[in-house]
CSV table of C-alpha atoms and ligand atoms in Angstrom, one decimal:
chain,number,residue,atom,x,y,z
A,23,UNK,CA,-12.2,-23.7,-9.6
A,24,UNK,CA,-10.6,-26.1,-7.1
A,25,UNK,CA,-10.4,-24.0,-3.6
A,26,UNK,CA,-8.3,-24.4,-1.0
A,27,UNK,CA,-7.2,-22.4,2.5
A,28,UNK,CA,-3.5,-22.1,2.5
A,29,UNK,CA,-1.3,-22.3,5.5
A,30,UNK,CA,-1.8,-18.7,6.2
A,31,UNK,CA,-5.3,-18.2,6.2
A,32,UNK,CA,-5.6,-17.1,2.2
A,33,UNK,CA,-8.4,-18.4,0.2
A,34,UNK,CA,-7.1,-19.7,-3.1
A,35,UNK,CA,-9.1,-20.8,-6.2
A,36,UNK,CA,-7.7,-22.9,-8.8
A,37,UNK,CA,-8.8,-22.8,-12.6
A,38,UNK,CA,-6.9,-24.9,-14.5
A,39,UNK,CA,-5.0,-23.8,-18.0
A,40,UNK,CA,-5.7,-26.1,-21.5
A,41,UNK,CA,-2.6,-28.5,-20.6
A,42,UNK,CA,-1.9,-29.6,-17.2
A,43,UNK,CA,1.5,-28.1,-17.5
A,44,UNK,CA,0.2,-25.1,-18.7
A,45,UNK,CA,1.7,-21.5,-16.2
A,46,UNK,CA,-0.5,-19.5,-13.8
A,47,UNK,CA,-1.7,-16.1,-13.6
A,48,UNK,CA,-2.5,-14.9,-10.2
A,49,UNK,CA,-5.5,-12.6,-9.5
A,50,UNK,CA,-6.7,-11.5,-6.3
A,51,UNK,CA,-6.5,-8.8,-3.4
A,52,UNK,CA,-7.2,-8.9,0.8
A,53,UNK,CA,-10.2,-10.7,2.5
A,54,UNK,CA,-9.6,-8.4,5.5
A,55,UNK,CA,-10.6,-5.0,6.0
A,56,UNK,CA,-10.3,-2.0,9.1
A,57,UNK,CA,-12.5,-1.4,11.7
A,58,UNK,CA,-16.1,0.5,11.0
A,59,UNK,CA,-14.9,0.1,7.1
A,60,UNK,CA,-16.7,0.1,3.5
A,61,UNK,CA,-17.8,-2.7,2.1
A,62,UNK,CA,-15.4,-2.3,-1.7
A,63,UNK,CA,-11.7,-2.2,0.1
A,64,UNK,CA,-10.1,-5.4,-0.9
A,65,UNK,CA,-12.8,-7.9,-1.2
A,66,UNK,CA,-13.8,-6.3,-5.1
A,67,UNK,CA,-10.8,-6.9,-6.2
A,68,UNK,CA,-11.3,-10.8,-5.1
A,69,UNK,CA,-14.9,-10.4,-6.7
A,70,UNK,CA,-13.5,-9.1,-9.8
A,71,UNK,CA,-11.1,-11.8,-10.0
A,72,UNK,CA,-13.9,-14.7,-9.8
A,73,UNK,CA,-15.7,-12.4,-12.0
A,74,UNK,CA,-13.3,-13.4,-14.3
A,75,UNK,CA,-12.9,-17.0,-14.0
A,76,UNK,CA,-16.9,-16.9,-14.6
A,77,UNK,CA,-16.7,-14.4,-17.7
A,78,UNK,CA,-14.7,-17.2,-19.8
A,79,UNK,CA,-17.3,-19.8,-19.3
A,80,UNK,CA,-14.8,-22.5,-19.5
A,81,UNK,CA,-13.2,-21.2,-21.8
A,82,UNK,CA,-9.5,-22.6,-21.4
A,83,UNK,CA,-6.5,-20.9,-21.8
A,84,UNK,CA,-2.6,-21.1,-22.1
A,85,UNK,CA,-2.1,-20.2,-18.7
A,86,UNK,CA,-3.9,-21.6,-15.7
A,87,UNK,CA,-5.8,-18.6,-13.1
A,88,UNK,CA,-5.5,-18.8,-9.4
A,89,UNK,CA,-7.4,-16.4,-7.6
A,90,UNK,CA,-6.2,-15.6,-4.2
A,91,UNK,CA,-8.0,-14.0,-1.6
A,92,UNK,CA,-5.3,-12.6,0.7
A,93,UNK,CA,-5.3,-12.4,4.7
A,94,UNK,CA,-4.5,-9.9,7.0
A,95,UNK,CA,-3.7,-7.1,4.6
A,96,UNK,CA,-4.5,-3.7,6.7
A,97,UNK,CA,-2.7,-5.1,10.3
A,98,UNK,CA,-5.4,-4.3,12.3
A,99,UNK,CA,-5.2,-7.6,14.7
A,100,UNK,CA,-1.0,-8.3,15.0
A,101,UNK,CA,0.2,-4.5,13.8
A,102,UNK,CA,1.9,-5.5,10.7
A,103,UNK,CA,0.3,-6.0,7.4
A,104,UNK,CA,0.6,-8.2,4.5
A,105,UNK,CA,0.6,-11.5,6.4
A,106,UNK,CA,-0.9,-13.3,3.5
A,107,UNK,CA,1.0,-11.9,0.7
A,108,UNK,CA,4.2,-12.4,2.7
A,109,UNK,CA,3.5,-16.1,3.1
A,110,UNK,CA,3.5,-16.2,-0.9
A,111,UNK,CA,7.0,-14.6,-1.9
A,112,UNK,CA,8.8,-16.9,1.5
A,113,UNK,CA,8.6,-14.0,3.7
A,114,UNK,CA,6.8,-15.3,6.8
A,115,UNK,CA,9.5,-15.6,9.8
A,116,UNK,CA,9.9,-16.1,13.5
A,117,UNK,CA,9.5,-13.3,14.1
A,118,UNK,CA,6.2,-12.4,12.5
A,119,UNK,CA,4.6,-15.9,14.0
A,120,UNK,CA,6.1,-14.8,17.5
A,121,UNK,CA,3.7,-11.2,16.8
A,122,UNK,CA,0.8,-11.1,19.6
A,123,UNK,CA,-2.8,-9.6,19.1
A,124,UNK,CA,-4.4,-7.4,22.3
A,125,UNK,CA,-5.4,-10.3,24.0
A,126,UNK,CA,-2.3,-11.7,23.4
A,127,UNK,CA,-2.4,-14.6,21.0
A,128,UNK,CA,0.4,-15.0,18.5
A,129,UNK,CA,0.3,-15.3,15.1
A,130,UNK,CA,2.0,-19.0,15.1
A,131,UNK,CA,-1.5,-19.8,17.5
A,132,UNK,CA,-3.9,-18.1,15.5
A,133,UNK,CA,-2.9,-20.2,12.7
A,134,UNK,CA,-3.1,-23.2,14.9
A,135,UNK,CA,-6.5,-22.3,16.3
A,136,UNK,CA,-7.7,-21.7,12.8
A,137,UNK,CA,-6.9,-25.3,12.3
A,138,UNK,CA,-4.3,-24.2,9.4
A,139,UNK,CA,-0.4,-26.6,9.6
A,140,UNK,CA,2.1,-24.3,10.2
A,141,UNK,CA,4.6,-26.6,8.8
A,142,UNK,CA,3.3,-26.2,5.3
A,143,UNK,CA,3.6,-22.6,5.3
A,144,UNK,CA,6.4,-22.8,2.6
A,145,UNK,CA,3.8,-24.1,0.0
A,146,UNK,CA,2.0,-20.9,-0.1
A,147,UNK,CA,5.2,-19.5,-2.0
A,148,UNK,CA,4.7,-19.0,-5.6
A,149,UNK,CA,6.7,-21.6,-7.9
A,150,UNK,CA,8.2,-21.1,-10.9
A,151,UNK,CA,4.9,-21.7,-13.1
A,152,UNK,CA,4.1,-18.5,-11.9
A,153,UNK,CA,3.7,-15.6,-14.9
A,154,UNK,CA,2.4,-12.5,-12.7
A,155,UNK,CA,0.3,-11.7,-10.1
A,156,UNK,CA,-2.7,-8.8,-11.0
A,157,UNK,CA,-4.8,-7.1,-8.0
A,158,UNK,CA,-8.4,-4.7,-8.7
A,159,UNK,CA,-8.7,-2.5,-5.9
A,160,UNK,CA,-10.5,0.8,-5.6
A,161,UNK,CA,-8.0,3.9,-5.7
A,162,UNK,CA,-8.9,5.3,-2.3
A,163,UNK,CA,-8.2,8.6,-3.0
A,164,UNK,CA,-9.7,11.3,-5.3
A,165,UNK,CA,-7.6,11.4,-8.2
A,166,UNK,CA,-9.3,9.3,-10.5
A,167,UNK,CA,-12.8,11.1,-10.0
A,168,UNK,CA,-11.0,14.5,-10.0
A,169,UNK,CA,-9.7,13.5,-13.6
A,170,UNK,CA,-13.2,11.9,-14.4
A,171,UNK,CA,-11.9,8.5,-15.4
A,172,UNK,CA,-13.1,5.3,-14.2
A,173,UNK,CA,-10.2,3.1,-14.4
A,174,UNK,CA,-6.3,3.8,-13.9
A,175,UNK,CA,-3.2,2.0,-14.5
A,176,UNK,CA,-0.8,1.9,-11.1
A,177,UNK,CA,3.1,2.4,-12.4
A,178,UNK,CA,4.3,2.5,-9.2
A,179,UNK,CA,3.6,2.0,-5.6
A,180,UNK,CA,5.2,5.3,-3.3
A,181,UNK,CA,8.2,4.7,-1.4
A,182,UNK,CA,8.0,6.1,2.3
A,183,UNK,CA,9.7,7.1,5.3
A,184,UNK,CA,7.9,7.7,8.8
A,185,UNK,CA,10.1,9.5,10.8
A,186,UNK,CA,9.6,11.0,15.0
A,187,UNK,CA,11.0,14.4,15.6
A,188,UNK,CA,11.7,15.7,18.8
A,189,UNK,CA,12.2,20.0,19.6
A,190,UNK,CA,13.6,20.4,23.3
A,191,UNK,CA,13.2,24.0,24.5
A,192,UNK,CA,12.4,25.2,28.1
A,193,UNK,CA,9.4,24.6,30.3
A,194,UNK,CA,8.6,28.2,31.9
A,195,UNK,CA,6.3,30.6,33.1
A,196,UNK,CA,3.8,31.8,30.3
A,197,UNK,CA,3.6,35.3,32.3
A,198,UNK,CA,7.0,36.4,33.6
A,199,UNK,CA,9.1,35.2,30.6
A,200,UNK,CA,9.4,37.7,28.0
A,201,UNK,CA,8.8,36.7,24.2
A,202,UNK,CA,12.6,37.1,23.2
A,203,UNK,CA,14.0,35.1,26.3
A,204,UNK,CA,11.9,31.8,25.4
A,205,UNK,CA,12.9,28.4,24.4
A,206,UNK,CA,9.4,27.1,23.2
A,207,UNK,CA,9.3,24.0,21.6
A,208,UNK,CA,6.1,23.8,20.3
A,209,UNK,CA,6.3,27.3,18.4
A,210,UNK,CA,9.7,25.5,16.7
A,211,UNK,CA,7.7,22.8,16.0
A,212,UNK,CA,4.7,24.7,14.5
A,213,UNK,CA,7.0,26.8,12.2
A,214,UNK,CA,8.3,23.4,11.0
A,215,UNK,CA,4.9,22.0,10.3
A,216,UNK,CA,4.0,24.4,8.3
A,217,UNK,CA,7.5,24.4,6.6
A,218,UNK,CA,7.2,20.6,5.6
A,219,UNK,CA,3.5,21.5,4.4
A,220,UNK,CA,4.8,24.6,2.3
A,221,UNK,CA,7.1,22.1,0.8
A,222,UNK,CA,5.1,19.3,-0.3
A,223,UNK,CA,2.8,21.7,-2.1
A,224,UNK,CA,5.1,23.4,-4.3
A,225,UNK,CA,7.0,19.4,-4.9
A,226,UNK,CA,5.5,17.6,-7.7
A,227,UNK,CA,3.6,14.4,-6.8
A,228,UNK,CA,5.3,14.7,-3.2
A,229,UNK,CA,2.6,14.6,0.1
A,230,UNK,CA,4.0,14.9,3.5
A,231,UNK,CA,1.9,14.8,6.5
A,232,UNK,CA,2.2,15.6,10.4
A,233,UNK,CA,-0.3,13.6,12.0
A,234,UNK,CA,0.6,13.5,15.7
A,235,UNK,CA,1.7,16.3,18.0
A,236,UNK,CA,2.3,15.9,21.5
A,237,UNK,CA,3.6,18.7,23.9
A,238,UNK,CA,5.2,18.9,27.2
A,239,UNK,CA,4.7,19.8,30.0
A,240,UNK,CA,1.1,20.6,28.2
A,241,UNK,CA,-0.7,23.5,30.2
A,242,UNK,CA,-2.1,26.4,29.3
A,243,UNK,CA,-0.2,28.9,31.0
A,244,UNK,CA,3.2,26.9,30.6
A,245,UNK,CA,5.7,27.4,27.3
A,246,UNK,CA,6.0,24.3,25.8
A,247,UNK,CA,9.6,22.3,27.0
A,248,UNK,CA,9.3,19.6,24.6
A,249,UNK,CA,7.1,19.0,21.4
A,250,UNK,CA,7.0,15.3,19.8
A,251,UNK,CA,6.1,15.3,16.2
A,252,UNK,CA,5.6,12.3,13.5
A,253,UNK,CA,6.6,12.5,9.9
A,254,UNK,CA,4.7,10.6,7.1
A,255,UNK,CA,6.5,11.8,3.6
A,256,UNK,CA,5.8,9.8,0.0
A,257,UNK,CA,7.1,10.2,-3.3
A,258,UNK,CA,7.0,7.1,-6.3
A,259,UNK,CA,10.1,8.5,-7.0
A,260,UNK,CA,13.0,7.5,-3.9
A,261,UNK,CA,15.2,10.3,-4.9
A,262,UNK,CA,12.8,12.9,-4.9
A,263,UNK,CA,11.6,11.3,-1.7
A,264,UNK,CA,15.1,11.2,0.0
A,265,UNK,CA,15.8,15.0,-1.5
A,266,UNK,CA,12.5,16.1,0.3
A,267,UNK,CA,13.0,14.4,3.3
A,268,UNK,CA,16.6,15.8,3.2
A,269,UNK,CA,15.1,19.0,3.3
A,270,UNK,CA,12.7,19.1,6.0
A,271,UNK,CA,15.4,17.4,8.3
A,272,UNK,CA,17.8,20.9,7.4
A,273,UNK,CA,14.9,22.8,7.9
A,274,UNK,CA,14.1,21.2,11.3
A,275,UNK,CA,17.8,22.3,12.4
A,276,UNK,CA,17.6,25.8,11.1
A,277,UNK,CA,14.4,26.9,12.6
A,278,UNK,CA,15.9,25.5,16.3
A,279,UNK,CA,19.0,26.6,15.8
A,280,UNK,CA,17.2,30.4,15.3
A,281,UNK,CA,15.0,29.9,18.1
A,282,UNK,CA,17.6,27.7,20.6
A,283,UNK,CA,15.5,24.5,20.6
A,284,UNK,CA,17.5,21.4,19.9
A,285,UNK,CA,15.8,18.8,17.3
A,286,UNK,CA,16.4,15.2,17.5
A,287,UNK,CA,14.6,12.9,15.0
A,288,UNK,CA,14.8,8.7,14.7
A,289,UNK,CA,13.2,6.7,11.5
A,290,UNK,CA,10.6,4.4,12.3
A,291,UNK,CA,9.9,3.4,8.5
A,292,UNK,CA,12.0,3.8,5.4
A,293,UNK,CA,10.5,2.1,2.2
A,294,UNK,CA,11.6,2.8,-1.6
A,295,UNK,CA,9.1,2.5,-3.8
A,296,UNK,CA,8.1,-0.4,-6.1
A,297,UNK,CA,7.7,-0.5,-9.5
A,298,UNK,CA,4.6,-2.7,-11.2
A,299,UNK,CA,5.8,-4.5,-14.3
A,300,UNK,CA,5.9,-2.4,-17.1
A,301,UNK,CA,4.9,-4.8,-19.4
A,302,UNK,CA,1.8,-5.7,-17.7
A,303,UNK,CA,0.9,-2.2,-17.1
A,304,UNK,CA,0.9,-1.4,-20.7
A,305,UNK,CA,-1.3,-4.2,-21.3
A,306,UNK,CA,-3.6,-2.8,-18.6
A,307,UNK,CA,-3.8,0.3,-20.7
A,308,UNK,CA,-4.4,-1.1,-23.7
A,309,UNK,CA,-7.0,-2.8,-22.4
A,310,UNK,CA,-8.6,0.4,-20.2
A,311,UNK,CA,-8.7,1.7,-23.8
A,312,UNK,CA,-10.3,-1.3,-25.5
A,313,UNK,CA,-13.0,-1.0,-23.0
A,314,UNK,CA,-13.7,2.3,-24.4
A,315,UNK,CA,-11.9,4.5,-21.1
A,316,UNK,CA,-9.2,6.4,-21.5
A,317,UNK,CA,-6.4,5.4,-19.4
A,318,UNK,CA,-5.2,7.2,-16.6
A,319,UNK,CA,-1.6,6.3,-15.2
A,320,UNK,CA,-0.8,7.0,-11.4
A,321,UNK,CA,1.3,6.0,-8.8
A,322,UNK,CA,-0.9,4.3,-5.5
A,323,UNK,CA,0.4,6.5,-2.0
A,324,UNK,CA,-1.0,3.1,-0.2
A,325,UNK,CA,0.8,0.0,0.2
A,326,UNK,CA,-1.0,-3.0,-1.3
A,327,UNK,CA,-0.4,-6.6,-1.5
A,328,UNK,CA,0.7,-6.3,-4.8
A,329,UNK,CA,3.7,-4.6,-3.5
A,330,UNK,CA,5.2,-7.5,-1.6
A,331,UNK,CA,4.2,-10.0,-4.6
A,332,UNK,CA,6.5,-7.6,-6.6
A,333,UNK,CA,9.2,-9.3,-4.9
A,334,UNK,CA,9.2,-12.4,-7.0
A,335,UNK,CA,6.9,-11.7,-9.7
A,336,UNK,CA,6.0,-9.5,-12.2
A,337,UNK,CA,3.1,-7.6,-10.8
A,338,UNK,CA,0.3,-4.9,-11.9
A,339,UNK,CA,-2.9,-3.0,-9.9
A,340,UNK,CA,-5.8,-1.5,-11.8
A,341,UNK,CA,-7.6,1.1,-9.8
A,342,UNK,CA,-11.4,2.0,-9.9
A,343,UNK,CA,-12.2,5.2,-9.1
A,344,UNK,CA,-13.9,5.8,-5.7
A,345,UNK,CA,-16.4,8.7,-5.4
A,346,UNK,CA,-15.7,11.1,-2.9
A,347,UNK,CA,-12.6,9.7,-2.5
A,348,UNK,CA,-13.6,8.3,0.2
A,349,UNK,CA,-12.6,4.9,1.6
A,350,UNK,CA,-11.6,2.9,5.2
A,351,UNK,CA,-15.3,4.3,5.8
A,352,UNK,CA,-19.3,2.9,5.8
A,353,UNK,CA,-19.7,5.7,3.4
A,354,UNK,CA,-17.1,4.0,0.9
A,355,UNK,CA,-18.2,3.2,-2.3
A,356,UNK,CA,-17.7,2.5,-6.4
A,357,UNK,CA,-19.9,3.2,-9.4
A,358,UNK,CA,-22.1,0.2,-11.2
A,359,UNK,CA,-20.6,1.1,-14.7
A,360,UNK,CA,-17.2,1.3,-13.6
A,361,UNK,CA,-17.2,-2.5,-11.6
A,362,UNK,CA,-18.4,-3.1,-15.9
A,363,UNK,CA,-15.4,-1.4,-17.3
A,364,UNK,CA,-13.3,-3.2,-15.1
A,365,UNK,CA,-14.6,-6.5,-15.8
A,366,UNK,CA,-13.9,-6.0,-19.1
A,367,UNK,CA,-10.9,-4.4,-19.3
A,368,UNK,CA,-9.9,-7.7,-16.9
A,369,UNK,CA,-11.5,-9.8,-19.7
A,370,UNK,CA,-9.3,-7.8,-22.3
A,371,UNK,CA,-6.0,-8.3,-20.1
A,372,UNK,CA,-6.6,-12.1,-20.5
A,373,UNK,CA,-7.1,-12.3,-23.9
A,374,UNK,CA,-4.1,-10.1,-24.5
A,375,UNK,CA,-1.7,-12.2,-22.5
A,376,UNK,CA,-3.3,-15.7,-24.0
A,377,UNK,CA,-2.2,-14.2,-27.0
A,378,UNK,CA,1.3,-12.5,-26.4
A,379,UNK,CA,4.4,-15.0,-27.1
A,380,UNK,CA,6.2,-12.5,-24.9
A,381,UNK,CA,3.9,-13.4,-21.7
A,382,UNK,CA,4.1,-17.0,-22.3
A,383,UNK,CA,7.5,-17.4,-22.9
A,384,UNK,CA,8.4,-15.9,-19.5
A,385,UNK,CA,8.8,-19.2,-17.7
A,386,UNK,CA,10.5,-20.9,-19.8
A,387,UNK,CA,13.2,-17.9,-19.6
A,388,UNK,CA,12.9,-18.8,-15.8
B,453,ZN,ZN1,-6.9,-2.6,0.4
C-alpha cells in the first residue's frame, strides 16, 4: 500500500485496483480510543482492514482499497467527535478548528503542531471514484453474545436526542412541612425517572437513560427546591424515537402539574438516525453466511464513523461480538475465532463486490 497522513491527522493506505482508473473501496475505523480503554475499540477494525489488503496477496481487483485509519473518533481531547471522518465527507469548519483542548490549544494548532497543512484539508474529501466506505468494529454491547453469534450486520445507526430537564418546587424545612403541603422537586423528578424507565422497557428496541441528577439546595434535612435531570433516549427508528420522547416530555408535565412543581426542559442533542446501505449490508450477510455464521442483523445505539461517511457514500459496519459486553474498559475484549470469521467474511465481501456489475457500475451512474 502507498501510506500517507492526511491533513487531519488520518492514516490512509493506498492499494491500487487492476487499471489505474479503476474506483475505491474504503475500509477502515478510529486510531483513537478513551481514557483507561481496551485495547479492540477502533483500531481492529483498522487491523482487519490491512488484514485484508494482505489476505489477497496481490491479488488485483476492479476496484482500488484505501484503508483509512481515522482520528479523533471518541472526542476525548476537543469534545466533539468524528474529527477525521468529518474531514472526508467536507465537514471540517471554523468552527471546529476554532475548538480548544484543556490546556487550551485549538484544533487549527494541533494540526499545525503535528506538522499536518491546514490548507489541504479539502483533499481528505472523498471523490467521486469513491464506491463505499466499510468499518469492523466490535459491537460494544451484549447483544451479539446474548444471541451467540459472532458476527452481525448493522442496518442502522440509532437516532438520538439528549435532552436537560429542570423540576422547580420549594426549598423548605424537612421537619415542620407536612407531606401534603410540599413542592419537592426531587420526589417529581424521581417519579419521572422511573416513568421514562417503565417506558423504554415495555417500547420495542427503544433505551432511555437518566444519567445525571443534581438537586438543590442539596441537604439532608431540606426538601428538594430544584432537581436537574439529563435525558439520553435512542431508537433506529426517528418516529418511534420522537413518539417516545413525546411521551416522556407529557409525562414530565403531568406528574408536576399533580405535585405543583413546574418542569422546564431544553435539547442539547437531536440526531435521526442513519441508515447503512442496504445493498452492502446484504452483501455483508451473505458473506457472514458464507463464512459458515449465521447472520445477525442489528441496529448500533453508538455513533461510529461510519455514520458521518454515510453522508456522501454508501456505507456498511460489521460487528464482532464482544464478551461480556464489555468495552471503553482494560477488561475489553474479542474472541480468536471470531477476528477469523471476520476476516473472512471481509475476504467474501470483496470477492462479491469484484464480481457484482451492480457495485461497479455505481460511479459511472455518479
Ligand atoms: Zn469505536
Amino acid at each position: 500500500m502507498k501510506v500517507s497522513v492526511d491533513a487531519v491527522g488520518n492514516l490512509r493506505g493506498f492499494y491500487a485496483g487492476a487499471s489505474p482508473s479503476a474506483p475505491r473501496l474504503l475500509i477502515g475505523s478510529h486510531l483513537d480510543t478513551v481514557p483507561n480503554a481496551g485495547a479492540f475499540d477502533g483500531i481492529l477494525g483498522v487491523l482487519l482492514a490491512i488484514g485484508l489488503v494482505e489476505s489477497l496477496r496481490g491479488q488485483k481487483l476492479p476496484f482500488g482499497i484505501e484503508v483509512v485509519g481515522f482520528s479523533e473518533e471518541e472526542g476525548v481531547r476537543f469534545g466533539v467527535p468524528f474529527i477525521g471522518s468529518r474531514a472526508l465527507v467536507g465537514r471540517v469548519d471554523e468552527e471546529l478548528l476554532g475548538r480548544k483542548d484543556a490546556n487550551g490549544i485549538s484544533v487549527r494548532n494541533a494540526i499545525q503542531d503535528f506538522g499536518l497543512n491546514l490548507n489541504e484539508i479539502s483533499k481528505a474529501a472523498v471523490g467521486d471514484d469513491v464506491l463505499g466506505y466499510l468499518e469492523f468494529h466490535i459491537e460494544q454491547g451484549p447483544v451479539l453474545e446474548k444471541a451467540g453469534r459472532p458476527l452481525g450486520a448493522v442496518e442502522a445507526i440509532v437516532g438520538q436526542n439528549r435532552l436537560d430537564f429542570i423540576f422547580s418546587g420549594q426549598a423548605n424545612h424537612a421537619g415542620t412541612t407536612p407531606m401534603n403541603l410540599r413542592r419537592d422537586a426531587l420526589a417529581a423528578a424521581a417519579e419521572w425517572i422511573v416513568t421514562v424507565e417503565t417506558l423504554a422497557r415495555r417500547t420495542a428496541d427503544l433505551v432511555a437513560t437518566v444519567g445525571f441528577l443534581e438537586t438543590k439546595p442539596g441537604a439532608t434535612n431540606v426538601i428538594a427546591g430544584e432537581a436537574r435531570a439529563t435525558l439520553d433516549i435512542r431508537h433506529a427508528s426517528d418516529r418511534a424515537r420522537t413518539e417516545a420522547l413525546d411521551e416522556v416530555i407529557r409525562q414530565a408535565e403531568a406528574i408536576a402539574a399533580r405535585r405543583d412543581v413546574i418542569v422546564k426542559w431544553r435539547t442539547l442533542l437531536s440526531q435521526n438516525a442513519v441508515a447503512m446501505d442496504p445493498f452492502l449490508t446484504e452483501q455483508i450477510g451473505h458473506a457472514i453466511q458464507k463464512s459458515g455464521c449465521e447472520p445477525y442483523h442489528m441496529a448500533s445505539g453508538a455513533g461510529h464513523d461510519a455514520m458521518i461517511l454515510a453522508e456522501k457514500v454508501p456505507a456498511a459496519m460489521i460487528f464482532l461480538r464482544t464478551p461480556g459486553g464489555i468495552s471503553h474498559d482494560p477488561a475489553e475484549s474479542v474472541h480468536l475465532d471470531d477476528v477469523a470469521k471476520a476476516l473472512e467474511c471481509g475476504h467474501h465481501v470483496l470477492t462479491q463486490l469484484a464480481a457484482s456489475q451492480e457495485f461497479l457500475g455505481r460511479t459511472c451512474r455518479a
